[in-house]
């Protein structure tokens, strides 16, 4: 894996956006895997600027998001559907029908997972997967003790994730306890991975991901086996390396 340590969040975001832009220039009809959370917000802002400056064209791009909470309607402002539209899609020229996000409010979640996985395969798999990382080492919502062979599936959120994500809700009790997540197997099949990490709170997870042993307790550690992975780490998140 390639490790890039940046001085600050802005530099991390710019470098990540440049990688995404270059992917789109090389393959205008590429398939991007996208992440939510605080970390990629700066990258999305940079990509929006690049789009406004006509440096990048999303007209033929397809996107698949990594995860979605269960039982939240798409109109709910805490849903990742809302997040993606609000923070990215409505500001660029990606076609709505080419943006895929699991439907966490689906009646049959298992069928939704199988269908999502089929849609990824039908589009030829993911060219470039952007990832954040949880302080517990999760990627997507693949929580510690994950089965590395999992494809898109229903997950039970870890206590630490519920605690961390409660900052977006009015109380911890409102945080959904389950979600749909693209699995590690699907993530690992992506042709390129770019993982972003910012802040000291991620330092332990980054250390274990980069230097620790590959184990299901640290889901991101599997990235050590990916042939084309880049980690862009802001210096506080890299402080234990
Ligand atoms: P964050 O979340 O970007 O909000 O820190 C990352 C994650 O949990 O994957």
mmCIF file of C-alpha atoms and ligand atoms in Angstrom:
data_model
loop_
_atom_site.group_PDB
_atom_site.id
_atom_site.type_symbol
_atom_site.label_atom_id
_atom_site.label_comp_id
_atom_site.label_asym_id
_atom_site.label_seq_id
_atom_site.Cartn_x
_atom_site.Cartn_y
_atom_site.Cartn_z
ATOM 1 C CA UNK A 1 0.000 0.000 0.000
ATOM 2 C CA UNK A 2 1.105 3.551 -0.695
ATOM 3 C CA UNK A 3 1.019 5.914 2.269
ATOM 4 C CA UNK A 4 0.752 9.659 1.788
ATOM 5 C CA UNK A 5 0.914 11.776 4.940
ATOM 6 C CA UNK A 6 -0.430 15.300 4.619
ATOM 7 C CA UNK A 7 0.042 18.395 6.763
ATOM 8 C CA UNK A 8 -3.647 19.038 7.146
ATOM 9 C CA UNK A 9 -7.203 18.074 6.227
ATOM 10 C CA UNK A 10 -7.302 20.405 3.234
ATOM 11 C CA UNK A 11 -4.253 18.829 1.645
ATOM 12 C CA UNK A 12 -5.696 15.348 2.288
ATOM 13 C CA UNK A 13 -8.942 16.391 0.605
ATOM 14 C CA UNK A 14 -7.191 17.939 -2.401
ATOM 15 C CA UNK A 15 -5.032 14.884 -2.992
ATOM 16 C CA UNK A 16 -8.034 12.570 -2.763
ATOM 17 C CA UNK A 17 -10.037 14.739 -5.166
ATOM 18 C CA UNK A 18 -7.120 14.737 -7.624
ATOM 19 C CA UNK A 19 -7.048 10.934 -7.620
ATOM 20 C CA UNK A 20 -10.796 10.791 -8.303
ATOM 21 C CA UNK A 21 -10.493 13.412 -11.059
ATOM 22 C CA UNK A 22 -7.627 11.515 -12.684
ATOM 23 C CA UNK A 23 -9.639 8.296 -12.590
ATOM 24 C CA UNK A 24 -12.512 10.033 -14.397
ATOM 25 C CA UNK A 25 -10.151 11.563 -16.970
ATOM 26 C CA UNK A 26 -8.627 8.134 -17.663
ATOM 27 C CA UNK A 27 -12.007 6.393 -17.813
ATOM 28 C CA UNK A 28 -14.936 8.810 -18.184
ATOM 29 C CA UNK A 29 -17.489 6.012 -17.655
ATOM 30 C CA UNK A 30 -15.778 4.682 -14.545
ATOM 31 C CA UNK A 31 -17.541 3.238 -11.508
ATOM 32 C CA UNK A 32 -16.740 5.042 -8.252
ATOM 33 C CA UNK A 33 -17.354 3.614 -4.796
ATOM 34 C CA UNK A 34 -18.186 6.467 -2.441
ATOM 35 C CA UNK A 35 -18.123 6.990 1.306
ATOM 36 C CA UNK A 36 -19.990 9.234 3.740
ATOM 37 C CA UNK A 37 -19.059 10.689 7.143
ATOM 38 C CA UNK A 38 -17.112 13.840 7.977
ATOM 39 C CA UNK A 39 -13.854 12.749 6.386
ATOM 40 C CA UNK A 40 -14.717 12.915 2.657
ATOM 41 C CA UNK A 41 -16.664 16.204 2.854
ATOM 42 C CA UNK A 42 -13.561 18.234 1.888
ATOM 43 C CA UNK A 43 -12.882 15.892 -1.038
ATOM 44 C CA UNK A 44 -16.452 16.363 -2.306
ATOM 45 C CA UNK A 45 -16.070 20.148 -2.026
ATOM 46 C CA UNK A 46 -12.867 19.996 -4.083
ATOM 47 C CA UNK A 47 -14.519 17.820 -6.718
ATOM 48 C CA UNK A 48 -17.433 20.267 -6.943
ATOM 49 C CA UNK A 49 -14.916 23.096 -7.513
ATOM 50 C CA UNK A 50 -13.156 21.035 -10.177
ATOM 51 C CA UNK A 51 -16.484 20.415 -11.845
ATOM 52 C CA UNK A 52 -17.311 24.146 -11.804
ATOM 53 C CA UNK A 53 -13.913 24.839 -13.375
ATOM 54 C CA UNK A 54 -14.679 22.231 -16.055
ATOM 55 C CA UNK A 55 -11.763 20.064 -14.974
ATOM 56 C CA UNK A 56 -13.969 17.015 -14.503
ATOM 57 C CA UNK A 57 -17.151 15.742 -16.109
ATOM 58 C CA UNK A 58 -19.387 13.281 -14.258
ATOM 59 C CA UNK A 59 -21.836 12.754 -17.146
ATOM 60 C CA UNK A 60 -20.864 9.111 -17.706
ATOM 61 C CA UNK A 61 -19.758 8.220 -14.175
ATOM 62 C CA UNK A 62 -21.596 5.638 -12.067
ATOM 63 C CA UNK A 63 -21.396 5.705 -8.273
ATOM 64 C CA UNK A 64 -22.123 3.124 -5.596
ATOM 65 C CA UNK A 65 -22.225 4.155 -1.965
ATOM 66 C CA UNK A 66 -20.743 1.929 0.658
ATOM 67 C CA UNK A 67 -23.580 1.845 3.130
ATOM 68 C CA UNK A 68 -26.887 3.115 4.441
ATOM 69 C CA UNK A 69 -28.680 2.978 7.766
ATOM 70 C CA UNK A 70 -31.663 0.658 8.021
ATOM 71 C CA UNK A 71 -35.137 1.997 8.708
ATOM 72 C CA UNK A 72 -34.407 5.618 7.786
ATOM 73 C CA UNK A 73 -36.422 6.997 4.918
ATOM 74 C CA UNK A 74 -34.447 8.569 2.122
ATOM 75 C CA UNK A 75 -35.924 11.981 2.994
ATOM 76 C CA UNK A 76 -34.476 11.743 6.513
ATOM 77 C CA UNK A 77 -31.616 14.228 6.756
ATOM 78 C CA UNK A 78 -29.530 11.638 8.617
ATOM 79 C CA UNK A 79 -29.766 9.173 5.747
ATOM 80 C CA UNK A 80 -26.747 8.742 3.524
ATOM 81 C CA UNK A 81 -29.081 9.224 0.569
ATOM 82 C CA UNK A 82 -29.695 12.764 1.817
ATOM 83 C CA UNK A 83 -26.007 13.297 2.624
ATOM 84 C CA UNK A 84 -24.889 12.335 -0.890
ATOM 85 C CA UNK A 85 -27.447 14.472 -2.666
ATOM 86 C CA UNK A 86 -26.902 17.417 -0.380
ATOM 87 C CA UNK A 87 -23.094 17.308 -0.230
ATOM 88 C CA UNK A 88 -22.254 16.116 -3.709
ATOM 89 C CA UNK A 89 -24.691 14.871 -6.325
ATOM 90 C CA UNK A 90 -26.874 17.972 -6.645
ATOM 91 C CA UNK A 91 -23.755 20.094 -7.292
ATOM 92 C CA UNK A 92 -22.354 18.018 -10.164
ATOM 93 C CA UNK A 93 -23.648 16.600 -13.450
ATOM 94 C CA UNK A 94 -23.795 12.924 -12.487
ATOM 95 C CA UNK A 95 -27.009 11.318 -13.767
ATOM 96 C CA UNK A 96 -29.361 10.464 -10.931
ATOM 97 C CA UNK A 97 -30.025 7.006 -12.396
ATOM 98 C CA UNK A 98 -26.285 6.295 -12.223
ATOM 99 C CA UNK A 99 -26.050 6.917 -8.474
ATOM 100 C CA UNK A 100 -26.685 3.868 -6.322
ATOM 101 C CA UNK A 101 -27.188 3.874 -2.551
ATOM 102 C CA UNK A 102 -28.544 0.845 -0.682
ATOM 103 C CA UNK A 103 -32.152 1.298 0.351
ATOM 104 C CA UNK A 104 -32.125 0.828 4.107
ATOM 105 C CA UNK A 105 -35.905 1.188 4.239
ATOM 106 C CA UNK A 106 -36.464 -1.754 1.869
ATOM 107 C CA UNK A 107 -39.019 -4.321 3.081
ATOM 108 C CA UNK A 108 -36.762 -7.245 2.261
ATOM 109 C CA UNK A 109 -33.251 -6.243 3.309
ATOM 110 C CA UNK A 110 -31.629 -9.500 2.158
ATOM 111 C CA UNK A 111 -33.131 -9.081 -1.287
ATOM 112 C CA UNK A 112 -31.963 -5.442 -1.337
ATOM 113 C CA UNK A 113 -28.420 -6.598 -0.493
ATOM 114 C CA UNK A 114 -28.419 -9.266 -3.222
ATOM 115 C CA UNK A 115 -29.799 -6.769 -5.697
ATOM 116 C CA UNK A 116 -27.174 -4.141 -4.801
ATOM 117 C CA UNK A 117 -24.390 -6.651 -5.250
ATOM 118 C CA UNK A 118 -25.867 -7.656 -8.633
ATOM 119 C CA UNK A 119 -25.996 -4.025 -9.731
ATOM 120 C CA UNK A 120 -22.311 -3.544 -8.860
ATOM 121 C CA UNK A 121 -21.413 -6.669 -10.841
ATOM 122 C CA UNK A 122 -23.590 -5.605 -13.793
ATOM 123 C CA UNK A 123 -21.671 -2.341 -13.992
ATOM 124 C CA UNK A 124 -18.404 -4.272 -14.144
ATOM 125 C CA UNK A 125 -17.319 -3.781 -10.510
ATOM 126 C CA UNK A 126 -15.822 -0.732 -8.851
ATOM 127 C CA UNK A 127 -12.855 1.019 -10.441
ATOM 128 C CA UNK A 128 -12.006 3.299 -7.546
ATOM 129 C CA UNK A 129 -13.331 2.872 -4.030
ATOM 130 C CA UNK A 130 -13.033 5.807 -1.618
ATOM 131 C CA UNK A 131 -13.016 4.779 2.043
ATOM 132 C CA UNK A 132 -13.075 6.469 5.408
ATOM 133 C CA UNK A 133 -12.160 4.510 8.523
ATOM 134 C CA UNK A 134 -13.857 4.232 11.913
ATOM 135 C CA UNK A 135 -11.885 4.694 15.129
ATOM 136 C CA UNK A 136 -12.602 0.969 15.616
ATOM 137 C CA UNK A 137 -11.023 0.106 12.259
ATOM 138 C CA UNK A 138 -14.262 -0.365 10.334
ATOM 139 C CA UNK A 139 -14.541 0.366 6.623
ATOM 140 C CA UNK A 140 -18.013 0.937 5.283
ATOM 141 C CA UNK A 141 -20.053 -0.479 8.151
ATOM 142 C CA UNK A 142 -17.917 -3.615 8.282
ATOM 143 C CA UNK A 143 -17.472 -3.671 12.028
ATOM 144 C CA UNK A 144 -14.788 -5.530 14.045
ATOM 145 C CA UNK A 145 -14.977 -9.316 13.800
ATOM 146 C CA UNK A 146 -16.254 -9.099 10.267
ATOM 147 C CA UNK A 147 -16.324 -12.035 7.921
ATOM 148 C CA UNK A 148 -13.797 -11.032 5.248
ATOM 149 C CA UNK A 149 -15.728 -13.031 2.645
ATOM 150 C CA UNK A 150 -18.934 -11.000 3.026
ATOM 151 C CA UNK A 151 -20.550 -9.271 0.079
ATOM 152 C CA UNK A 152 -23.244 -6.603 0.572
ATOM 153 C CA UNK A 153 -25.081 -7.551 3.746
ATOM 154 C CA UNK A 154 -27.067 -6.483 6.789
ATOM 155 C CA UNK A 155 -24.831 -5.411 9.681
ATOM 156 C CA UNK A 156 -25.390 -4.699 13.328
ATOM 157 C CA UNK A 157 -23.606 -1.489 14.261
ATOM 158 C CA UNK A 158 -20.837 -1.625 16.819
ATOM 159 C CA UNK A 159 -21.337 0.274 20.127
ATOM 160 C CA UNK A 160 -18.392 2.504 19.256
ATOM 161 C CA UNK A 161 -19.933 3.386 15.873
ATOM 162 C CA UNK A 162 -23.293 4.209 17.448
ATOM 163 C CA UNK A 163 -21.495 6.393 19.980
ATOM 164 C CA UNK A 164 -19.420 8.121 17.280
ATOM 165 C CA UNK A 165 -22.360 8.704 14.948
ATOM 166 C CA UNK A 166 -24.653 9.959 17.697
ATOM 167 C CA UNK A 167 -23.098 13.389 17.079
ATOM 168 C CA UNK A 168 -25.278 13.648 13.977
ATOM 169 C CA UNK A 169 -28.520 12.744 15.821
ATOM 170 C CA UNK A 170 -30.306 14.510 18.661
ATOM 171 C CA UNK A 171 -29.709 11.531 20.950
ATOM 172 C CA UNK A 172 -27.874 8.213 20.960
ATOM 173 C CA UNK A 173 -31.207 6.374 21.032
ATOM 174 C CA UNK A 174 -32.060 7.751 17.613
ATOM 175 C CA UNK A 175 -29.024 6.212 15.915
ATOM 176 C CA UNK A 176 -30.129 3.180 13.903
ATOM 177 C CA UNK A 177 -28.603 -0.040 15.197
ATOM 178 C CA UNK A 178 -28.466 -1.812 11.843
ATOM 179 C CA UNK A 179 -27.341 -0.897 8.345
ATOM 180 C CA UNK A 180 -26.650 -2.288 4.906
ATOM 181 C CA UNK A 181 -22.967 -2.336 4.013
ATOM 182 C CA UNK A 182 -21.014 -3.364 0.969
ATOM 183 C CA UNK A 183 -18.866 -6.218 2.251
ATOM 184 C CA UNK A 184 -15.110 -6.585 2.476
ATOM 185 C CA UNK A 185 -15.016 -9.048 -0.404
ATOM 186 C CA UNK A 186 -16.672 -6.501 -2.718
ATOM 187 C CA UNK A 187 -14.428 -3.679 -1.458
ATOM 188 C CA UNK A 188 -11.320 -5.818 -2.034
ATOM 189 C CA UNK A 189 -12.403 -6.545 -5.609
ATOM 190 C CA UNK A 190 -12.306 -2.813 -6.424
ATOM 191 C CA UNK A 191 -9.468 -2.094 -8.809
ATOM 192 C CA UNK A 192 -8.139 0.733 -6.650
ATOM 193 C CA UNK A 193 -8.717 1.792 -3.051
ATOM 194 C CA UNK A 194 -8.147 5.229 -1.556
ATOM 195 C CA UNK A 195 -8.565 5.439 2.199
ATOM 196 C CA UNK A 196 -8.716 8.825 3.919
ATOM 197 C CA UNK A 197 -8.143 9.468 7.585
ATOM 198 C CA UNK A 198 -8.128 12.673 9.565
ATOM 199 C CA UNK A 199 -7.555 13.488 13.239
ATOM 200 C CA UNK A 200 -5.850 11.882 16.188
ATOM 201 C CA UNK A 201 -8.966 9.845 16.960
ATOM 202 C CA UNK A 202 -8.087 7.667 13.953
ATOM 203 C CA UNK A 203 -4.396 7.224 14.866
ATOM 204 C CA UNK A 204 -4.779 3.856 16.593
ATOM 205 C CA UNK A 205 -6.947 2.427 13.805
ATOM 206 C CA UNK A 206 -4.467 3.669 11.187
ATOM 207 C CA UNK A 207 -1.538 2.173 13.060
ATOM 208 C CA UNK A 208 -3.272 -1.225 13.268
ATOM 209 C CA UNK A 209 -4.373 -1.030 9.631
ATOM 210 C CA UNK A 210 -0.897 -0.293 8.334
ATOM 211 C CA UNK A 211 1.373 -2.110 10.797
ATOM 212 C CA UNK A 212 -0.825 -4.584 12.623
ATOM 213 C CA UNK A 213 -1.640 -8.136 11.726
ATOM 214 C CA UNK A 214 -4.413 -8.763 9.262
ATOM 215 C CA UNK A 215 -7.359 -9.808 11.370
ATOM 216 C CA UNK A 216 -11.167 -9.484 11.436
ATOM 217 C CA UNK A 217 -10.919 -7.445 14.664
ATOM 218 C CA UNK A 218 -9.479 -4.635 12.503
ATOM 219 C CA UNK A 219 -11.489 -4.859 9.281
ATOM 220 C CA UNK A 220 -9.341 -2.242 7.478
ATOM 221 C CA UNK A 221 -6.204 -4.367 8.024
ATOM 222 C CA UNK A 222 -7.253 -6.489 5.026
ATOM 223 C CA UNK A 223 -6.223 -3.551 2.832
ATOM 224 C CA UNK A 224 -2.604 -4.668 3.317
ATOM 225 C CA UNK A 225 -3.443 -7.406 0.806
ATOM 226 C CA UNK A 226 -4.885 -5.090 -1.841
ATOM 227 C CA UNK A 227 -2.581 -4.675 -4.865
ATOM 228 C CA UNK A 228 -3.480 -1.028 -5.512
ATOM 229 C CA UNK A 229 -4.309 0.796 -2.295
ATOM 230 C CA UNK A 230 -3.387 4.333 -1.296
ATOM 231 C CA UNK A 231 -3.858 5.759 2.179
ATOM 232 C CA UNK A 232 -3.983 9.546 2.441
ATOM 233 C CA UNK A 233 -3.487 10.313 6.088
ATOM 234 C CA UNK A 234 -3.526 13.705 7.736
ATOM 235 C CA UNK A 235 -0.564 13.988 10.100
ATOM 236 C CA UNK A 236 -2.475 13.655 13.384
ATOM 237 C CA UNK A 237 -4.049 10.405 12.192
ATOM 238 C CA UNK A 238 -0.556 9.225 11.191
ATOM 239 C CA UNK A 239 1.074 10.053 14.485
ATOM 240 C CA UNK A 240 1.622 6.435 15.590
ATOM 241 C CA UNK A 241 3.164 5.313 12.300
HETATM 242 P P1 LIG B 1 -16.030 9.913 9.827
HETATM 243 O O1 LIG B 1 -16.496 8.409 9.702
HETATM 244 O O2 LIG B 1 -15.495 10.291 8.475
HETATM 245 O O3 LIG B 1 -17.279 10.672 10.158
HETATM 246 O O4 LIG B 1 -14.994 9.969 10.888
HETATM 247 C C1 LIG B 1 -15.683 7.504 9.039
HETATM 248 C C2 LIG B 1 -16.235 6.119 9.180
HETATM 249 O O5 LIG B 1 -16.876 5.833 10.210
HETATM 250 O O6 LIG B 1 -16.011 5.294 8.285
#
